[in-house]
CSV table of C-alpha atoms and ligand atoms in Angstrom, one decimal:
chain,number,residue,atom,x,y,z
A,566,UNK,CA,-50.2,24.0,-14.0
A,567,UNK,CA,-51.6,21.9,-11.2
A,568,UNK,CA,-52.0,19.1,-13.6
A,569,UNK,CA,-48.4,19.4,-14.8
A,570,UNK,CA,-47.2,19.3,-11.1
A,571,UNK,CA,-49.3,16.2,-10.5
A,572,UNK,CA,-47.8,14.6,-13.6
A,573,UNK,CA,-44.3,15.4,-12.4
A,574,UNK,CA,-44.9,14.1,-8.9
A,575,UNK,CA,-46.3,10.9,-10.3
A,576,UNK,CA,-43.4,10.5,-12.6
A,577,UNK,CA,-40.9,11.1,-9.8
A,578,UNK,CA,-42.8,8.5,-7.7
A,579,UNK,CA,-42.7,5.9,-10.5
A,580,UNK,CA,-39.0,6.6,-11.0
A,581,UNK,CA,-38.1,6.2,-7.3
A,582,UNK,CA,-40.1,3.0,-7.1
A,583,UNK,CA,-38.3,1.7,-10.2
A,584,UNK,CA,-35.0,2.7,-8.7
A,585,UNK,CA,-35.6,0.8,-5.5
A,586,UNK,CA,-37.1,-2.2,-7.3
A,587,UNK,CA,-34.2,-2.6,-9.7
A,588,UNK,CA,-31.6,-1.4,-7.2
A,589,UNK,CA,-30.3,1.3,-9.5
A,590,UNK,CA,-29.8,3.5,-6.5
A,591,UNK,CA,-26.3,4.9,-7.0
A,592,UNK,CA,-23.9,3.4,-4.5
A,593,UNK,CA,-20.6,1.6,-4.2
A,594,UNK,CA,-19.4,-0.8,-1.5
A,595,UNK,CA,-15.8,-0.6,-0.4
A,596,UNK,CA,-14.2,-3.3,1.7
A,597,UNK,CA,-11.5,-1.1,3.3
A,598,UNK,CA,-8.4,-2.3,5.1
A,599,UNK,CA,-6.5,1.0,5.1
A,600,UNK,CA,-6.1,3.7,7.7
A,601,UNK,CA,-9.7,4.2,7.6
A,602,UNK,CA,-10.4,7.3,9.8
A,603,UNK,CA,-8.8,9.7,7.3
A,604,UNK,CA,-10.1,7.9,4.3
A,605,UNK,CA,-13.7,8.3,5.4
A,606,UNK,CA,-13.5,12.0,4.8
A,607,UNK,CA,-12.3,11.4,1.3
A,608,UNK,CA,-15.2,9.1,0.5
A,609,UNK,CA,-17.7,11.8,1.8
A,610,UNK,CA,-16.1,14.2,-0.8
A,611,UNK,CA,-16.7,11.6,-3.5
A,612,UNK,CA,-20.4,11.3,-2.5
A,613,UNK,CA,-20.8,15.1,-2.5
A,614,UNK,CA,-19.3,15.3,-6.0
A,615,UNK,CA,-21.1,12.4,-7.7
A,616,UNK,CA,-24.2,11.6,-5.6
A,617,UNK,CA,-22.9,8.0,-5.4
A,618,UNK,CA,-23.3,6.8,-1.8
A,619,UNK,CA,-20.2,5.0,-0.4
A,620,UNK,CA,-20.8,2.1,1.9
A,621,UNK,CA,-17.6,1.6,3.8
A,622,UNK,CA,-17.0,-1.8,5.4
A,623,UNK,CA,-13.8,-1.3,7.5
A,624,UNK,CA,-11.8,-4.2,8.7
A,625,UNK,CA,-8.5,-6.0,8.8
A,626,UNK,CA,-7.3,-7.3,5.5
A,627,UNK,CA,-7.5,-10.9,6.5
A,628,UNK,CA,-11.1,-10.7,7.7
A,629,UNK,CA,-12.2,-8.7,4.6
A,630,UNK,CA,-10.4,-11.2,2.3
A,631,UNK,CA,-12.0,-14.1,4.0
A,632,UNK,CA,-15.5,-12.5,3.6
A,633,UNK,CA,-15.0,-11.7,-0.1
A,634,UNK,CA,-13.8,-15.3,-0.8
A,635,UNK,CA,-16.7,-16.8,1.2
A,636,UNK,CA,-19.3,-14.7,-0.5
A,637,UNK,CA,-17.8,-15.6,-3.9
A,638,UNK,CA,-19.7,-14.4,-7.0
A,639,UNK,CA,-22.4,-13.0,-4.7
A,640,UNK,CA,-20.0,-10.8,-2.8
A,641,UNK,CA,-21.5,-7.4,-2.0
A,642,UNK,CA,-18.0,-5.9,-2.3
A,643,UNK,CA,-17.2,-3.7,-5.3
A,644,UNK,CA,-13.8,-2.6,-4.3
A,645,UNK,CA,-11.2,-4.1,-1.9
A,646,UNK,CA,-8.8,-1.4,-0.8
A,647,UNK,CA,-5.7,-2.5,1.1
A,648,UNK,CA,-2.0,-1.8,1.6
A,649,UNK,CA,0.5,-3.9,-0.4
A,650,UNK,CA,0.3,-5.1,-4.0
A,651,UNK,CA,1.1,-8.6,-2.7
A,652,UNK,CA,-2.4,-8.7,-1.1
A,653,UNK,CA,-4.2,-7.5,-4.2
A,654,UNK,CA,-2.1,-10.0,-6.2
A,655,UNK,CA,-2.9,-12.9,-3.9
A,656,UNK,CA,-6.7,-12.1,-4.2
A,657,UNK,CA,-6.3,-12.1,-7.9
A,658,UNK,CA,-4.6,-15.5,-7.7
A,659,UNK,CA,-7.6,-16.8,-5.7
A,660,UNK,CA,-9.9,-15.7,-8.5
A,661,UNK,CA,-11.6,-13.1,-6.4
A,662,UNK,CA,-11.1,-10.2,-8.8
A,663,UNK,CA,-12.2,-9.1,-12.3
A,664,UNK,CA,-10.8,-6.9,-15.0
A,665,UNK,CA,-12.2,-3.4,-15.7
A,666,UNK,CA,-9.9,-0.9,-14.2
A,667,UNK,CA,-8.7,0.1,-17.7
A,668,UNK,CA,-10.2,3.5,-18.3
A,669,UNK,CA,-8.0,6.1,-20.0
A,670,UNK,CA,-8.0,8.2,-16.8
A,671,UNK,CA,-6.6,5.2,-14.8
A,672,UNK,CA,-4.0,4.3,-17.4
A,673,UNK,CA,-2.7,7.8,-17.8
A,674,UNK,CA,-2.5,8.4,-14.0
A,675,UNK,CA,-0.8,5.1,-13.0
A,676,UNK,CA,2.4,3.7,-14.6
A,677,UNK,CA,1.9,0.3,-16.0
A,678,UNK,CA,4.2,-1.5,-13.6
A,679,UNK,CA,1.9,-0.3,-10.7
A,680,UNK,CA,-1.4,-1.7,-11.9
A,681,UNK,CA,-3.1,-4.6,-13.7
A,682,UNK,CA,-6.6,-4.6,-15.2
A,683,UNK,CA,-7.9,-5.9,-11.9
A,684,UNK,CA,-6.2,-3.7,-9.3
A,685,UNK,CA,-4.3,-0.4,-9.4
A,686,UNK,CA,-2.0,1.4,-7.0
A,687,UNK,CA,-3.5,4.5,-5.4
A,688,UNK,CA,-0.6,5.6,-3.2
A,689,UNK,CA,3.1,4.6,-3.2
A,690,UNK,CA,5.6,3.6,-0.5
A,691,UNK,CA,9.2,2.4,-0.6
A,692,UNK,CA,10.6,-0.3,1.7
A,693,UNK,CA,14.0,1.1,2.6
A,694,UNK,CA,17.0,0.9,5.0
A,695,UNK,CA,17.2,3.0,8.1
A,696,UNK,CA,20.6,3.3,9.8
A,697,UNK,CA,22.4,4.8,12.7
A,698,UNK,CA,24.6,7.6,11.5
A,699,UNK,CA,26.8,7.1,14.6
A,700,UNK,CA,27.5,3.4,13.9
A,701,UNK,CA,27.3,3.1,10.1
A,702,UNK,CA,29.7,5.0,7.9
A,703,UNK,CA,28.9,6.4,4.5
A,704,UNK,CA,31.5,4.0,3.0
A,705,UNK,CA,29.7,1.0,4.5
A,706,UNK,CA,26.5,2.1,2.9
A,707,UNK,CA,27.9,3.2,-0.4
A,708,UNK,CA,26.2,1.3,-3.3
A,709,UNK,CA,24.1,-0.6,-0.8
A,710,UNK,CA,21.5,-2.9,-2.1
A,711,UNK,CA,18.8,-5.3,-0.8
A,712,UNK,CA,21.1,-8.0,-2.0
A,713,UNK,CA,23.8,-6.5,0.3
A,714,UNK,CA,21.7,-7.1,3.4
A,715,UNK,CA,23.1,-10.7,3.3
A,716,UNK,CA,26.7,-9.4,3.4
A,717,UNK,CA,28.5,-10.9,6.5
A,718,UNK,CA,29.7,-7.4,7.3
A,719,UNK,CA,26.2,-6.8,8.8
A,720,UNK,CA,26.4,-9.8,11.1
A,721,UNK,CA,24.5,-9.1,14.3
A,722,UNK,CA,23.6,-5.6,13.1
A,723,UNK,CA,20.3,-6.0,11.2
A,724,UNK,CA,16.7,-5.9,12.3
A,725,UNK,CA,13.7,-6.7,10.1
A,726,UNK,CA,10.2,-7.9,11.0
A,727,UNK,CA,8.8,-11.4,10.6
A,728,UNK,CA,8.6,-13.4,7.4
A,729,UNK,CA,4.8,-13.6,7.8
A,730,UNK,CA,4.6,-9.8,7.2
A,731,UNK,CA,3.2,-8.9,3.8
A,732,UNK,CA,5.7,-6.1,3.2
A,733,UNK,CA,8.6,-8.6,3.6
A,734,UNK,CA,6.8,-11.2,1.4
A,735,UNK,CA,6.5,-8.6,-1.4
A,736,UNK,CA,10.2,-7.5,-1.0
A,737,UNK,CA,11.4,-11.1,-1.2
A,738,UNK,CA,9.1,-11.8,-4.1
A,739,UNK,CA,10.6,-8.9,-5.9
A,740,UNK,CA,14.1,-10.3,-5.3
A,741,UNK,CA,13.0,-13.7,-6.6
A,742,UNK,CA,11.6,-12.0,-9.7
A,743,UNK,CA,15.0,-10.2,-10.2
A,744,UNK,CA,17.5,-12.7,-9.0
A,745,UNK,CA,15.8,-16.1,-9.1
A,746,UNK,CA,14.6,-18.4,-6.4
A,747,UNK,CA,17.9,-20.2,-5.7
A,748,UNK,CA,19.9,-17.0,-5.3
A,749,UNK,CA,17.1,-15.5,-3.1
A,750,UNK,CA,17.1,-18.7,-0.9
A,751,UNK,CA,20.9,-18.2,-0.3
A,752,UNK,CA,20.3,-14.5,0.3
A,753,UNK,CA,17.6,-15.2,2.9
A,754,UNK,CA,20.0,-17.4,4.8
A,755,UNK,CA,22.5,-14.6,4.8
A,756,UNK,CA,19.9,-12.2,6.1
A,757,UNK,CA,18.9,-14.5,8.9
A,758,UNK,CA,22.6,-14.9,9.9
A,759,UNK,CA,22.9,-11.1,10.1
A,760,UNK,CA,19.9,-10.5,12.4
A,761,UNK,CA,20.6,-8.8,15.6
A,762,UNK,CA,17.5,-10.5,17.2
A,763,UNK,CA,14.7,-12.8,16.4
A,764,UNK,CA,12.2,-10.8,14.3
A,765,UNK,CA,9.6,-9.1,16.5
A,766,UNK,CA,7.4,-6.0,16.3
A,767,UNK,CA,6.1,-3.8,13.5
A,768,UNK,CA,8.1,-1.6,11.1
A,769,UNK,CA,8.3,1.2,13.7
A,770,UNK,CA,9.7,-1.2,16.2
A,771,UNK,CA,12.6,-1.9,13.8
A,772,UNK,CA,13.4,1.8,13.6
A,773,UNK,CA,13.2,2.0,17.5
A,774,UNK,CA,15.7,-0.9,17.7
A,775,UNK,CA,18.3,1.1,15.7
A,776,UNK,CA,17.6,4.2,17.7
A,777,UNK,CA,18.1,2.2,20.9
A,778,UNK,CA,21.4,0.8,19.7
A,779,UNK,CA,20.1,-2.8,19.4
A,780,UNK,CA,21.0,-2.8,15.8
A,781,UNK,CA,22.7,-0.6,13.2
A,782,UNK,CA,20.4,-1.0,10.2
A,783,UNK,CA,16.7,-1.7,9.9
A,784,UNK,CA,14.3,-2.4,7.0
A,785,UNK,CA,11.0,-0.5,7.1
A,786,UNK,CA,8.6,1.4,4.9
A,787,UNK,CA,9.1,5.1,4.2
A,788,UNK,CA,5.9,6.5,5.7
A,789,UNK,CA,6.6,5.2,9.2
A,790,UNK,CA,9.6,7.5,9.7
A,791,UNK,CA,7.4,10.5,8.8
A,792,UNK,CA,4.6,9.2,11.1
A,793,UNK,CA,7.0,8.9,14.0
A,794,UNK,CA,8.5,12.3,13.3
A,795,UNK,CA,5.0,13.8,13.2
A,796,UNK,CA,4.6,13.1,16.9
A,797,UNK,CA,1.3,11.2,16.3
A,798,UNK,CA,2.9,8.1,17.9
A,799,UNK,CA,4.2,10.0,21.0
A,800,UNK,CA,7.4,11.7,22.1
A,801,UNK,CA,9.4,8.5,22.5
A,802,UNK,CA,8.9,7.4,18.9
A,803,UNK,CA,9.5,11.0,17.7
A,804,UNK,CA,12.8,11.1,19.5
A,805,UNK,CA,13.8,7.7,18.1
A,806,UNK,CA,13.0,8.7,14.5
A,807,UNK,CA,15.4,11.6,14.9
A,808,UNK,CA,18.2,9.2,15.7
A,809,UNK,CA,18.1,7.3,12.4
A,810,UNK,CA,18.7,8.2,8.7
A,811,UNK,CA,17.0,6.9,5.6
A,812,UNK,CA,18.9,5.1,2.9
A,813,UNK,CA,17.4,4.2,-0.5
A,814,UNK,CA,18.9,0.9,-1.7
A,815,UNK,CA,19.7,-0.2,-5.3
A,816,UNK,CA,20.3,3.3,-6.6
A,817,UNK,CA,23.0,2.1,-9.0
A,818,UNK,CA,20.8,-0.6,-10.6
A,819,UNK,CA,17.1,-1.2,-10.8
A,820,UNK,CA,16.1,1.3,-8.1
A,821,UNK,CA,14.4,1.1,-4.7
A,822,UNK,CA,11.7,-1.5,-4.1
A,823,UNK,CA,8.3,0.1,-4.4
A,824,UNK,CA,4.9,-0.9,-3.2
A,825,UNK,CA,1.4,0.5,-3.2
A,826,UNK,CA,-1.9,0.8,-1.4
A,827,UNK,CA,-4.1,-0.8,-4.0
A,828,UNK,CA,-7.8,-0.8,-5.0
A,829,UNK,CA,-9.0,-4.1,-6.5
A,830,UNK,CA,-12.2,-4.7,-8.5
A,831,UNK,CA,-14.0,-7.6,-6.9
A,832,UNK,CA,-15.5,-10.3,-9.1
A,833,UNK,CA,-19.3,-10.0,-9.1
A,834,UNK,CA,-19.1,-6.3,-8.0
A,835,UNK,CA,-22.8,-5.2,-8.0
A,836,UNK,CA,-21.8,-1.6,-8.8
A,837,UNK,CA,-18.9,-2.0,-11.2
A,838,UNK,CA,-19.2,1.4,-13.0
A,839,UNK,CA,-19.4,3.3,-9.8
A,840,UNK,CA,-16.3,1.4,-8.5
A,841,UNK,CA,-14.3,2.5,-11.6
A,842,UNK,CA,-15.5,6.1,-11.0
A,843,UNK,CA,-14.3,5.9,-7.4
A,844,UNK,CA,-10.9,4.6,-8.4
A,845,UNK,CA,-10.6,7.5,-10.9
A,846,UNK,CA,-11.6,9.9,-8.1
A,847,UNK,CA,-8.9,8.4,-5.8
A,848,UNK,CA,-6.3,9.3,-8.5
A,849,UNK,CA,-7.3,13.0,-8.7
A,850,UNK,CA,-4.8,15.5,-7.2
A,851,UNK,CA,-7.4,16.3,-4.5
A,852,UNK,CA,-7.5,12.7,-3.3
A,853,UNK,CA,-3.8,12.2,-3.7
A,854,UNK,CA,-3.1,15.2,-1.5
A,855,UNK,CA,-5.4,13.7,1.1
A,856,UNK,CA,-3.4,10.5,1.1
A,857,UNK,CA,0.0,12.1,1.2
A,858,UNK,CA,-1.0,14.4,4.1
A,859,UNK,CA,-2.7,11.7,6.2
A,860,UNK,CA,-0.7,8.6,5.7
A,861,UNK,CA,2.7,10.1,4.5
A,862,UNK,CA,2.7,7.8,1.5
A,863,UNK,CA,4.1,9.0,-1.9
A,864,UNK,CA,1.5,10.2,-4.4
A,865,UNK,CA,0.6,7.7,-7.1
A,866,UNK,CA,0.3,10.5,-9.7
A,867,UNK,CA,2.7,13.1,-11.0
A,868,UNK,CA,2.2,16.8,-9.9
A,869,UNK,CA,1.3,16.2,-6.2
A,870,UNK,CA,4.0,16.6,-3.5
A,871,UNK,CA,4.4,14.3,-0.6
A,872,UNK,CA,3.9,15.6,2.9
A,873,UNK,CA,6.7,18.1,3.9
A,874,UNK,CA,7.7,15.6,6.6
A,875,UNK,CA,8.5,13.1,3.9
A,876,UNK,CA,10.2,15.7,1.6
A,877,UNK,CA,12.4,17.1,4.4
A,878,UNK,CA,13.4,13.8,6.1
A,879,UNK,CA,13.3,11.2,3.3
A,880,UNK,CA,13.8,13.2,0.2
A,881,UNK,CA,12.4,12.8,-3.2
A,882,UNK,CA,15.4,12.3,-5.4
A,883,UNK,CA,15.7,8.6,-5.5
A,884,UNK,CA,15.4,6.1,-8.3
A,885,UNK,CA,12.3,4.0,-7.9
A,886,UNK,CA,12.2,0.5,-9.3
A,887,UNK,CA,9.7,1.1,-12.2
A,888,UNK,CA,10.8,-2.1,-14.0
A,889,UNK,CA,9.7,-4.9,-11.6
A,890,UNK,CA,6.0,-5.3,-12.1
A,891,UNK,CA,4.1,-5.2,-8.8
A,892,UNK,CA,2.0,-8.1,-10.1
A,893,UNK,CA,5.1,-10.3,-9.5
A,894,UNK,CA,4.7,-9.8,-5.7
A,895,UNK,CA,1.5,-11.8,-5.7
A,896,UNK,CA,2.8,-14.3,-8.2
A,897,UNK,CA,6.1,-15.0,-6.3
A,898,UNK,CA,4.5,-14.8,-2.8
A,899,UNK,CA,4.4,-18.6,-2.1
A,900,UNK,CA,8.0,-18.9,-3.3
A,901,UNK,CA,9.0,-16.0,-1.0
A,902,UNK,CA,7.4,-17.6,2.0
A,903,UNK,CA,9.1,-20.9,1.1
A,904,UNK,CA,12.7,-19.4,1.0
A,905,UNK,CA,12.2,-17.3,4.1
A,906,UNK,CA,10.9,-20.3,6.1
A,907,UNK,CA,13.6,-22.6,4.8
A,908,UNK,CA,16.2,-20.0,6.0
A,909,UNK,CA,14.7,-20.1,9.4
A,910,UNK,CA,13.4,-16.5,9.2
A,911,UNK,CA,10.9,-16.4,12.0
B,2424,FE2,FE1,2.1,-0.1,7.0
């Protein structure tokens, strides 16, 4: 018996030496640009379940992207997790990603327009119109589209953030994909002519501007209204959010512009198999509920409900644009910046 124990102990020692020498210790390195406080709890759950240690490198998207690009093939990053398909697409265009997110679990969870082999959507959001019910009539909004934001009837009534913002780049890239660059260039000029002010502030600041009477309509992402209503951003923003209503554009044609938080597989990922496992975990109902309750995004998968704040104030019954591939946001990003800049969109 004692001899057997000794053998087992020796074997365990050899195995652990082998593991450290050949770095087969199970881990995964995430470069994370998302709302990281809440996401940290989720990664702890993954470790408990799989024994795979998650090394979380939190930072702003720009800094993380720079580091991944500088480290190149030697990058320690396995996954880059960020908001906006345009960012994942731009990293792909720079050659920073590799294929491999193609497991049956991923493909069955995520509709094809919301993923590529190199990055996949893990939570959804829509970029929509918010309006003042006091100053905007139902008739004015009837059949409203993104294209309609350039209609002169909105002159001096529209707020939207800067052209350097990734959400706007992706929205405009989707318009280029659907309507062509020339039509979108003309559209951007119309939008700039309709602006109530020079673009300033984040998405929540646009909603605040409508609440304050500075503008009648604003463009902002869905989860911000729920975040403001939750009170997490203070009573002033909560009160402002109650003064606006949400409108989902393009319901009579391709549907409302959708975007995602995405997880991208980095080229040279030292722990590729674990990275795939983590992405699969992020697409389970358990993880999806965690996202929807903490960030007020829409779930990426079927069968999970968004937060009640989203369901009650934004609704679920809208047509999503499932046709425009989100990969086009990265592909048309340079053209989007070009048309916005040419139009004088600050
Ligand atoms: Fe955001």
